[in-house]
Coordinates of C-alpha atoms in Angstrom, one line a residue:
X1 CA 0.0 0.0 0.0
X2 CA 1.1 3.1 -0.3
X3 CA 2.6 5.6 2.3
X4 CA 1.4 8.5 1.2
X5 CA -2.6 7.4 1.8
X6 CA -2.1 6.3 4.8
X7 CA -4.0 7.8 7.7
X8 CA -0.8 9.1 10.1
X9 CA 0.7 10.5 6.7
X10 CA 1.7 14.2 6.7
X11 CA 1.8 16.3 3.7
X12 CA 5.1 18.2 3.3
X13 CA 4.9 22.0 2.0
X14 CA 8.4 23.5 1.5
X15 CA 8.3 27.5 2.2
X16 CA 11.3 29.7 1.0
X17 CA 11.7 33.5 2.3
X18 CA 14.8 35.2 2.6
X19 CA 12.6 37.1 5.1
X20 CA 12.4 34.9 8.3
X21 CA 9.6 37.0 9.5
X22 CA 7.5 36.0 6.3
X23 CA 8.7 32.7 7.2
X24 CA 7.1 32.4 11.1
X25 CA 3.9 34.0 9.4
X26 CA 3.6 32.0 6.4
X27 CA 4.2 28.8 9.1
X28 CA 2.1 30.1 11.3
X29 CA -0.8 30.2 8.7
X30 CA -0.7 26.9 7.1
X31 CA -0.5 25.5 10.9
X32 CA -4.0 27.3 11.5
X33 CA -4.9 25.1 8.6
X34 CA -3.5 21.7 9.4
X35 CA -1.4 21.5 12.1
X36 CA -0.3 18.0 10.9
X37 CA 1.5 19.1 7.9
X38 CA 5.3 18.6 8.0
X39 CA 6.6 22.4 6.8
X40 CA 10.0 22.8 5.9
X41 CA 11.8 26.3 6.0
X42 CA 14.4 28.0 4.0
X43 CA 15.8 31.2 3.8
X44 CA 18.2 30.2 0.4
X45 CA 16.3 29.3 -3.0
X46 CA 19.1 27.6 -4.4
X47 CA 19.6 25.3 -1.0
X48 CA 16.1 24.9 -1.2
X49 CA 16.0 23.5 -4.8
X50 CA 19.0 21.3 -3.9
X51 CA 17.0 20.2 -0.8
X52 CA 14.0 19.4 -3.0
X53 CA 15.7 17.8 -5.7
X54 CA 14.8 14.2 -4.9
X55 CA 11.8 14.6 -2.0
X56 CA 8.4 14.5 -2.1
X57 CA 6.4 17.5 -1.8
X58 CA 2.8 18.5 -1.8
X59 CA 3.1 22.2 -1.9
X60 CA 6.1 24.8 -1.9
X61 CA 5.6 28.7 -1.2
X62 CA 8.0 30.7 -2.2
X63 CA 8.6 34.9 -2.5
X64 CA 9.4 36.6 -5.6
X65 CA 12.3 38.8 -5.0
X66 CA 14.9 37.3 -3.0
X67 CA 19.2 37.6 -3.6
X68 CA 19.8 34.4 -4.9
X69 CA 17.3 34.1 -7.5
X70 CA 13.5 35.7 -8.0
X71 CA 10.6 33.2 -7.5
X72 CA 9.8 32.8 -11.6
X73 CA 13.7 31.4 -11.9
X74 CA 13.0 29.4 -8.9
X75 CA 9.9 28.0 -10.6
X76 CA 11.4 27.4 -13.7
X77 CA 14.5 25.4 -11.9
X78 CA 12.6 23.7 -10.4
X79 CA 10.2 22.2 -12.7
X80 CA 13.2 21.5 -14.8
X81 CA 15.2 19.1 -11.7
X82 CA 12.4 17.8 -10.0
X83 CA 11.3 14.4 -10.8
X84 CA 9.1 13.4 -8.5
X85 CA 6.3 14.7 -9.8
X86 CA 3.7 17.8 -10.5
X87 CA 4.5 20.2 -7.4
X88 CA 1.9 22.7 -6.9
X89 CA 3.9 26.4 -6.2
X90 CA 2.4 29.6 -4.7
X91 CA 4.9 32.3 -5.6
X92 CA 4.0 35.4 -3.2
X93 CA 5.2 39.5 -4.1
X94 CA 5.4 42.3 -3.1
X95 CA 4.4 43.7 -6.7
X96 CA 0.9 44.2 -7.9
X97 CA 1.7 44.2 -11.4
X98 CA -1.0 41.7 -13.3
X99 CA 1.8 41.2 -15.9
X100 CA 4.0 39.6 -13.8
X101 CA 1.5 37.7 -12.3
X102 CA 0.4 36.3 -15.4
X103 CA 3.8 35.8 -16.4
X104 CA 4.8 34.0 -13.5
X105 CA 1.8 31.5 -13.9
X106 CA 3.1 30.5 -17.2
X107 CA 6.7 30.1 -16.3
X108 CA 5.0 27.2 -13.9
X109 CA 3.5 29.0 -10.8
X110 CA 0.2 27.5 -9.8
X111 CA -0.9 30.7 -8.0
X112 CA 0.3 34.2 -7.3
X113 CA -0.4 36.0 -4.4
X114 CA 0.7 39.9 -3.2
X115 CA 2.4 40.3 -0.3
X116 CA 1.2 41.1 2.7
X117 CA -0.8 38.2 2.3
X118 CA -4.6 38.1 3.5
X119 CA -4.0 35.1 6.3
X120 CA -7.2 34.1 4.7
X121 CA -6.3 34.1 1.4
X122 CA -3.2 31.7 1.8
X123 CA -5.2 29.4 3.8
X124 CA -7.9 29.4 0.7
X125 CA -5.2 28.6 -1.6
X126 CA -2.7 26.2 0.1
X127 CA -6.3 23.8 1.6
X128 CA -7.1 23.6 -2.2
X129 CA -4.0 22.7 -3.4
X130 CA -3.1 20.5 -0.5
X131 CA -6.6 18.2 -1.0
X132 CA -5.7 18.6 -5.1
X133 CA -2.3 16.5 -4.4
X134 CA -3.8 14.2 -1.9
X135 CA -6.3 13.3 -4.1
X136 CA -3.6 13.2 -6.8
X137 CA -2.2 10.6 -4.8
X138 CA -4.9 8.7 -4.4
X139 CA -5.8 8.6 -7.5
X140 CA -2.4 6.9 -8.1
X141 CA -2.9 4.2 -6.1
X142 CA -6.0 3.3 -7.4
X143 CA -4.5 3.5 -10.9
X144 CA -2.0 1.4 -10.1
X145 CA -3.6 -1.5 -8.4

């Protein structure tokens, strides 16, 4: 059977801000949501896509403009490494410019939110996402058995 349906399994959402306020708050959200889910931190995009190369994640949340790299060349690296399979992505900015939203959902984003995020907004988001790659999962297993 597999692990990923299994009632004690925790979905794994990867968050990257080079802001570690944004961080706590972004955290502190998705734990309102599901306090079950196993969130991973970073404050390094790069780190974070080595990190991420070979797991298994169910969501990632990243910001836009960060040193490293900005959150569309983060989207786009990843999608190109990852081989685990389709990652949903919430890229969140600072800039209200629908342009760049649009552009960042067809670099790969999955949604784009403006920064300061409505807490309720995320929440919205992330549960809908989250129950998408569950039931992606499941969907899986049936498939293959």
């Amino acid at each position: 059977s597999d692990i990923r349906s299994a009632a004690k399994f925790k979905q794994t959402v990867l968050i990257i801000d080079d802001q570690p306020i944004a961080l706590d708050i972004h955290q502190a959200i998705l734990r309102s949501l599901r306090p079950n889910l196993n969130i991973v931190t970073m404050t390094d995009p790069l780190e974070a896509l080595k990190w991420a190369e070979h797991k298994q994640l169910d969501l990632i949340i990243t910001d836009f403009s960060m040193a490293e790299m900005n959150g569309m060349q983060f989207v786009k690296a990843f999608n190109e490494t990852n081989s685990v399979g389709n990652v949903p992505i919430i890229v969140i900015t600072v800039l209200k410019d629908k342009a760049l939203h649009k552009a960042l959902i067809a670099s790969g984003a999955t949604a784009c939110l403006t920064k300061p995020v409505a807490a309720g907004s995320l929440r919205k988001v992330a549960d809908f996402l989250l129950n998408e790659s569950k039931q992606f999962y499941n969907h899986q297993k049936i498939a293959i058995n």
